[in-house]
């Protein structure tokens, strides 16, 4: 039997992986990370935050500029990170990019009492996308409201929207539980009490309401609420692997403030070696044909012991 999680024994997570793999990840240097690139998986470094977030913003622009009346295209974007969003709006305005044939999919949203939160909820992801991006775009260039897709607790319409346009790129960050969007590891309960779901089983999951791993609650409280865990809902609706595999490219952005130095190494190693394990959901991207990990080099850090 695989070991119990060190942080939440009733859940699966990366602490249940083989210790040799964990130790190998901890030893990786930044140069080792660059060397993990292979066909279908690219690792890129950026030396400044300005370059990092501009490159992230330009992924939106490069995709949206390809949109045509007979070829609508879109981007699926994260809330963490968010620093790229005002840059996207500025670029759209300055370059006068008309978004009439463009689409946007939000990755996820909080769920409370069985319903997605409204946009007046302080942590609302839709509210954040509007305030930092869509409300800043000149009206004559704006994306039609019907082409801005936010997930809801009943995901039927959101899932169907993925057939309205090509998703050229899905961006994401990486959480401390090694998720993209809120694709967290599952609870450790039957029939998955001895082993987590197989990668093939996990990949069958579409947009859905999920229970959030305790590590996810703590991380979101740290990054968005000053550590006040009580403000963070325990459920969310999240884009699933089914939609992720409809994206032509998955682009993950590591600024060094969402996951830690160890986590930034572990998932890159697993994807490079094609080790897919549902206890570490980001590793399932080892099976996607076009994945790119983007690192802010000073944010990579070290896994050496340093007491504080």
Short mmCIF file of C-alpha atoms in Angstrom, two decimals:
data_model
loop_
_atom_site.label_atom_id
_atom_site.label_comp_id
_atom_site.label_asym_id
_atom_site.label_seq_id
_atom_site.Cartn_x
_atom_site.Cartn_y
_atom_site.Cartn_z
CA UNK A 1 0.00 0.00 0.00
CA UNK A 2 1.23 3.49 -0.80
CA UNK A 3 2.04 5.67 2.19
CA UNK A 4 -0.52 8.00 3.72
CA UNK A 5 -0.28 11.68 2.94
CA UNK A 6 1.86 13.58 5.41
CA UNK A 7 -0.47 16.57 5.36
CA UNK A 8 -3.98 15.14 4.89
CA UNK A 9 -4.18 11.34 5.39
CA UNK A 10 -7.73 11.16 4.04
CA UNK A 11 -6.57 12.60 0.69
CA UNK A 12 -4.16 11.69 -2.07
CA UNK A 13 -1.33 14.12 -2.80
CA UNK A 14 2.30 14.19 -3.91
CA UNK A 15 3.60 13.14 -0.47
CA UNK A 16 2.38 9.62 -1.32
CA UNK A 17 4.82 9.32 -4.24
CA UNK A 18 7.98 7.22 -4.15
CA UNK A 19 10.63 8.88 -1.99
CA UNK A 20 13.35 8.38 -4.59
CA UNK A 21 11.36 10.46 -7.08
CA UNK A 22 10.80 13.18 -4.48
CA UNK A 23 14.50 13.24 -3.61
CA UNK A 24 15.48 13.43 -7.29
CA UNK A 25 13.19 16.43 -7.77
CA UNK A 26 14.68 18.23 -4.77
CA UNK A 27 18.20 17.88 -6.21
CA UNK A 28 17.39 19.57 -9.53
CA UNK A 29 19.30 22.77 -10.28
CA UNK A 30 17.87 25.49 -12.54
CA UNK A 31 20.08 24.21 -15.35
CA UNK A 32 18.70 20.72 -14.74
CA UNK A 33 15.20 22.14 -15.17
CA UNK A 34 16.09 23.58 -18.56
CA UNK A 35 17.44 20.18 -19.53
CA UNK A 36 14.05 18.54 -18.91
CA UNK A 37 12.67 19.85 -22.22
CA UNK A 38 11.66 17.15 -24.70
CA UNK A 39 9.38 16.85 -27.70
CA UNK A 40 5.97 17.99 -26.48
CA UNK A 41 7.32 19.62 -23.31
CA UNK A 42 9.29 22.86 -23.30
CA UNK A 43 10.89 24.68 -20.36
CA UNK A 44 11.54 28.43 -20.67
CA UNK A 45 13.19 30.91 -18.28
CA UNK A 46 12.63 34.66 -17.90
CA UNK A 47 15.14 36.79 -16.01
CA UNK A 48 12.81 39.65 -15.04
CA UNK A 49 9.20 39.82 -13.91
CA UNK A 50 8.54 42.40 -16.63
CA UNK A 51 9.61 39.94 -19.31
CA UNK A 52 7.78 37.07 -17.59
CA UNK A 53 4.36 38.74 -17.40
CA UNK A 54 4.70 40.41 -20.81
CA UNK A 55 5.37 37.00 -22.36
CA UNK A 56 2.31 35.63 -20.59
CA UNK A 57 0.17 38.51 -21.85
CA UNK A 58 1.45 38.06 -25.39
CA UNK A 59 0.07 34.52 -25.46
CA UNK A 60 -3.41 36.07 -25.31
CA UNK A 61 -2.54 38.52 -28.06
CA UNK A 62 -0.96 35.92 -30.35
CA UNK A 63 -4.04 33.72 -30.04
CA UNK A 64 -6.69 36.43 -30.40
CA UNK A 65 -4.99 37.95 -33.44
CA UNK A 66 -5.65 34.69 -35.31
CA UNK A 67 -9.42 34.94 -34.88
CA UNK A 68 -11.48 35.28 -38.07
CA UNK A 69 -15.23 35.23 -38.73
CA UNK A 70 -14.94 31.66 -40.02
CA UNK A 71 -12.27 30.68 -37.48
CA UNK A 72 -13.10 31.90 -33.96
CA UNK A 73 -10.34 31.24 -31.46
CA UNK A 74 -10.01 31.60 -27.74
CA UNK A 75 -7.87 31.46 -24.64
CA UNK A 76 -8.55 29.76 -21.32
CA UNK A 77 -7.02 31.86 -18.59
CA UNK A 78 -6.23 31.62 -14.90
CA UNK A 79 -6.69 33.91 -11.95
CA UNK A 80 -3.41 32.86 -10.41
CA UNK A 81 -1.33 34.60 -11.68
CA UNK A 82 -3.23 37.81 -12.50
CA UNK A 83 -0.45 40.28 -13.20
CA UNK A 84 -0.66 39.63 -16.95
CA UNK A 85 -4.32 40.68 -17.23
CA UNK A 86 -3.91 44.49 -17.25
CA UNK A 87 -1.09 44.05 -19.75
CA UNK A 88 -3.42 42.12 -22.05
CA UNK A 89 -5.96 44.95 -21.91
CA UNK A 90 -3.30 47.56 -22.65
CA UNK A 91 -1.97 45.59 -25.61
CA UNK A 92 -5.46 45.07 -27.05
CA UNK A 93 -6.11 48.80 -26.83
CA UNK A 94 -2.74 49.96 -28.13
CA UNK A 95 -2.64 47.48 -31.01
CA UNK A 96 -6.35 48.01 -31.71
CA UNK A 97 -7.18 44.31 -31.78
CA UNK A 98 -10.88 43.83 -32.38
CA UNK A 99 -12.09 40.91 -30.26
CA UNK A 100 -15.33 40.38 -32.17
CA UNK A 101 -14.41 36.81 -33.13
CA UNK A 102 -12.46 35.91 -29.99
CA UNK A 103 -13.45 33.79 -27.02
CA UNK A 104 -12.32 33.52 -23.42
CA UNK A 105 -12.88 30.71 -20.95
CA UNK A 106 -12.38 31.26 -17.24
CA UNK A 107 -10.73 28.28 -15.57
CA UNK A 108 -12.75 28.06 -12.38
CA UNK A 109 -14.95 29.72 -9.80
CA UNK A 110 -15.81 29.26 -6.14
CA UNK A 111 -18.95 27.33 -5.18
CA UNK A 112 -20.95 27.99 -2.00
CA UNK A 113 -24.11 26.09 -1.04
CA UNK A 114 -24.15 24.32 -4.39
CA UNK A 115 -24.00 27.47 -6.55
CA UNK A 116 -21.18 29.43 -8.13
CA UNK A 117 -20.53 32.67 -6.25
CA UNK A 118 -21.79 35.95 -7.71
CA UNK A 119 -19.41 38.60 -8.97
CA UNK A 120 -19.87 40.63 -5.79
CA UNK A 121 -18.14 37.87 -3.81
CA UNK A 122 -14.75 39.31 -2.74
CA UNK A 123 -12.75 36.35 -4.11
CA UNK A 124 -14.79 35.96 -7.32
CA UNK A 125 -12.63 34.95 -10.27
CA UNK A 126 -15.10 36.31 -12.84
CA UNK A 127 -15.06 39.65 -11.03
CA UNK A 128 -11.27 39.66 -11.14
CA UNK A 129 -11.18 38.92 -14.87
CA UNK A 130 -13.61 41.76 -15.53
CA UNK A 131 -11.87 44.31 -13.30
CA UNK A 132 -8.33 43.55 -14.46
CA UNK A 133 -9.01 42.75 -18.12
CA UNK A 134 -12.39 43.08 -19.81
CA UNK A 135 -13.54 46.34 -18.20
CA UNK A 136 -10.28 47.98 -19.32
CA UNK A 137 -10.74 47.25 -23.02
CA UNK A 138 -12.14 50.02 -25.23
CA UNK A 139 -15.83 49.38 -26.01
CA UNK A 140 -15.34 49.35 -29.78
CA UNK A 141 -12.76 46.54 -29.39
CA UNK A 142 -14.56 44.57 -26.69
CA UNK A 143 -15.29 40.86 -26.82
CA UNK A 144 -19.02 40.10 -27.10
CA UNK A 145 -20.43 39.05 -23.74
CA UNK A 146 -21.73 35.82 -25.25
CA UNK A 147 -18.12 34.83 -26.00
CA UNK A 148 -16.88 35.25 -22.43
CA UNK A 149 -17.46 31.91 -20.74
CA UNK A 150 -17.28 31.51 -16.97
CA UNK A 151 -17.92 28.08 -15.42
CA UNK A 152 -21.03 27.55 -13.34
CA UNK A 153 -22.07 24.89 -10.85
CA UNK A 154 -24.25 23.47 -13.61
CA UNK A 155 -21.47 23.21 -16.20
CA UNK A 156 -23.66 22.21 -19.16
CA UNK A 157 -23.45 25.52 -21.04
CA UNK A 158 -19.76 25.99 -20.23
CA UNK A 159 -18.87 22.54 -21.54
CA UNK A 160 -20.85 23.16 -24.73
CA UNK A 161 -19.05 26.48 -25.28
CA UNK A 162 -15.81 24.61 -25.98
CA UNK A 163 -17.29 23.59 -29.32
CA UNK A 164 -17.84 27.23 -30.37
CA UNK A 165 -14.16 28.05 -30.98
CA UNK A 166 -10.68 26.59 -31.01
CA UNK A 167 -8.80 27.04 -27.75
CA UNK A 168 -5.28 27.88 -28.89
CA UNK A 169 -3.80 28.08 -25.39
CA UNK A 170 -4.82 27.23 -21.86
CA UNK A 171 -2.77 29.12 -19.32
CA UNK A 172 -2.41 28.17 -15.70
CA UNK A 173 -0.46 28.49 -12.54
CA UNK A 174 0.49 25.61 -10.25
CA UNK A 175 -0.91 25.23 -6.77
CA UNK A 176 0.91 23.78 -3.80
CA UNK A 177 -1.09 20.56 -4.20
CA UNK A 178 0.26 20.42 -7.79
CA UNK A 179 -2.99 21.22 -9.56
CA UNK A 180 -3.85 23.24 -12.64
CA UNK A 181 -7.15 25.07 -12.30
CA UNK A 182 -8.76 23.28 -9.33
CA UNK A 183 -7.99 19.79 -10.56
CA UNK A 184 -7.01 18.67 -7.08
CA UNK A 185 -6.10 15.13 -6.06
CA UNK A 186 -9.11 13.06 -4.95
CA UNK A 187 -10.02 11.91 -1.48
CA UNK A 188 -8.47 8.62 -0.38
CA UNK A 189 -11.66 6.60 -0.14
CA UNK A 190 -13.11 3.53 -1.84
CA UNK A 191 -12.61 2.58 -4.57
CA UNK A 192 -9.42 4.66 -4.41
CA UNK A 193 -8.32 3.88 -0.85
CA UNK A 194 -5.31 1.81 -1.94
CA UNK A 195 -4.35 3.57 -5.17
CA UNK A 196 -5.42 6.88 -6.72
CA UNK A 197 -7.45 6.84 -9.93
CA UNK A 198 -5.47 5.88 -13.01
CA UNK A 199 -4.43 8.70 -15.32
CA UNK A 200 -6.94 7.40 -17.87
CA UNK A 201 -9.76 7.62 -15.31
CA UNK A 202 -8.78 11.11 -14.18
CA UNK A 203 -8.60 12.35 -17.75
CA UNK A 204 -12.26 11.46 -18.26
CA UNK A 205 -13.27 14.24 -15.86
CA UNK A 206 -14.89 17.28 -17.47
CA UNK A 207 -15.82 20.62 -15.89
CA UNK A 208 -17.34 19.82 -12.50
CA UNK A 209 -17.78 20.91 -8.90
CA UNK A 210 -14.93 19.65 -6.73
CA UNK A 211 -14.06 19.46 -3.05
CA UNK A 212 -10.80 21.29 -2.41
CA UNK A 213 -7.76 19.68 -0.80
CA UNK A 214 -6.77 21.27 2.53
CA UNK A 215 -3.51 22.47 0.97
CA UNK A 216 -5.50 24.37 -1.67
CA UNK A 217 -7.56 26.12 1.01
CA UNK A 218 -4.41 27.19 2.85
CA UNK A 219 -2.67 28.36 -0.32
CA UNK A 220 -5.58 30.50 -1.49
CA UNK A 221 -5.91 32.02 1.95
CA UNK A 222 -2.19 32.86 1.87
CA UNK A 223 -2.13 34.34 -1.63
CA UNK A 224 -5.50 36.12 -1.64
CA UNK A 225 -6.69 36.61 1.93
CA UNK A 226 -3.74 37.26 4.18
CA UNK A 227 -3.96 33.73 5.54
CA UNK A 228 -7.59 33.90 6.70
CA UNK A 229 -8.61 30.33 5.77
CA UNK A 230 -12.18 30.90 6.92
CA UNK A 231 -12.78 33.23 3.97
CA UNK A 232 -12.02 30.54 1.39
CA UNK A 233 -14.89 28.30 0.14
CA UNK A 234 -14.37 24.56 0.37
CA UNK A 235 -15.68 23.85 -3.13
CA UNK A 236 -15.15 25.19 -6.63
CA UNK A 237 -16.21 24.49 -10.20
CA UNK A 238 -13.20 23.83 -12.39
CA UNK A 239 -12.35 23.21 -16.01
CA UNK A 240 -11.52 19.54 -16.40
CA UNK A 241 -8.98 17.42 -18.21
CA UNK A 242 -11.54 16.85 -21.00
CA UNK A 243 -11.49 20.56 -21.83
CA UNK A 244 -7.75 20.80 -21.19
CA UNK A 245 -7.08 18.24 -23.91
CA UNK A 246 -9.13 20.38 -26.30
CA UNK A 247 -6.57 23.17 -25.86
CA UNK A 248 -3.87 23.08 -28.50
CA UNK A 249 -1.26 24.20 -25.97
CA UNK A 250 -1.09 24.20 -22.17
CA UNK A 251 1.15 26.94 -20.80
CA UNK A 252 1.99 26.92 -17.07
CA UNK A 253 3.50 30.02 -15.42
CA UNK A 254 5.75 29.69 -12.36
CA UNK A 255 6.44 33.09 -10.82
CA UNK A 256 7.62 31.56 -7.55
CA UNK A 257 4.73 32.85 -5.43
CA UNK A 258 2.07 30.16 -5.86
CA UNK A 259 4.02 26.93 -5.54
CA UNK A 260 7.32 26.44 -3.73
CA UNK A 261 10.77 25.56 -5.12
CA UNK A 262 10.21 21.84 -4.60
CA UNK A 263 6.87 21.80 -6.36
CA UNK A 264 8.20 23.75 -9.32
CA UNK A 265 10.78 21.01 -9.78
CA UNK A 266 8.64 17.93 -9.10
CA UNK A 267 5.99 18.40 -11.78
CA UNK A 268 8.53 19.36 -14.45
CA UNK A 269 10.48 16.19 -13.67
CA UNK A 270 7.36 14.01 -13.82
CA UNK A 271 6.15 15.52 -17.09
CA UNK A 272 9.60 15.24 -18.64
CA UNK A 273 9.87 11.58 -17.63
CA UNK A 274 6.23 10.91 -18.58
CA UNK A 275 5.35 9.85 -15.03
CA UNK A 276 1.61 10.52 -14.76
CA UNK A 277 0.03 10.02 -11.33
CA UNK A 278 -3.36 11.33 -10.18
CA UNK A 279 -1.99 12.06 -6.71
CA UNK A 280 -0.06 14.85 -8.46
CA UNK A 281 -2.57 16.10 -11.06
CA UNK A 282 -0.20 18.43 -12.92
CA UNK A 283 1.83 15.34 -13.86
CA UNK A 284 -1.04 14.15 -16.06
CA UNK A 285 0.04 16.83 -18.54
CA UNK A 286 2.83 14.39 -19.39
CA UNK A 287 0.24 12.90 -21.76
CA UNK A 288 -0.69 16.22 -23.44
CA UNK A 289 1.06 16.79 -26.79
CA UNK A 290 2.06 20.44 -26.25
CA UNK A 291 2.98 21.71 -22.78
CA UNK A 292 5.24 24.60 -21.83
CA UNK A 293 6.52 25.48 -18.34
CA UNK A 294 7.55 29.12 -17.93
CA UNK A 295 9.75 30.08 -14.97
CA UNK A 296 10.75 33.39 -13.45
CA UNK A 297 14.34 32.36 -12.84
CA UNK A 298 14.86 34.18 -9.49
CA UNK A 299 11.64 32.52 -8.27
CA UNK A 300 12.92 28.98 -8.77
CA UNK A 301 14.69 29.06 -5.43
CA UNK A 302 16.46 26.14 -3.81
CA UNK A 303 15.49 23.07 -1.82
CA UNK A 304 18.49 23.33 0.49
CA UNK A 305 17.87 23.41 4.23
CA UNK A 306 17.68 27.00 5.51
CA UNK A 307 16.39 27.63 9.02
CA UNK A 308 14.29 30.73 9.83
#
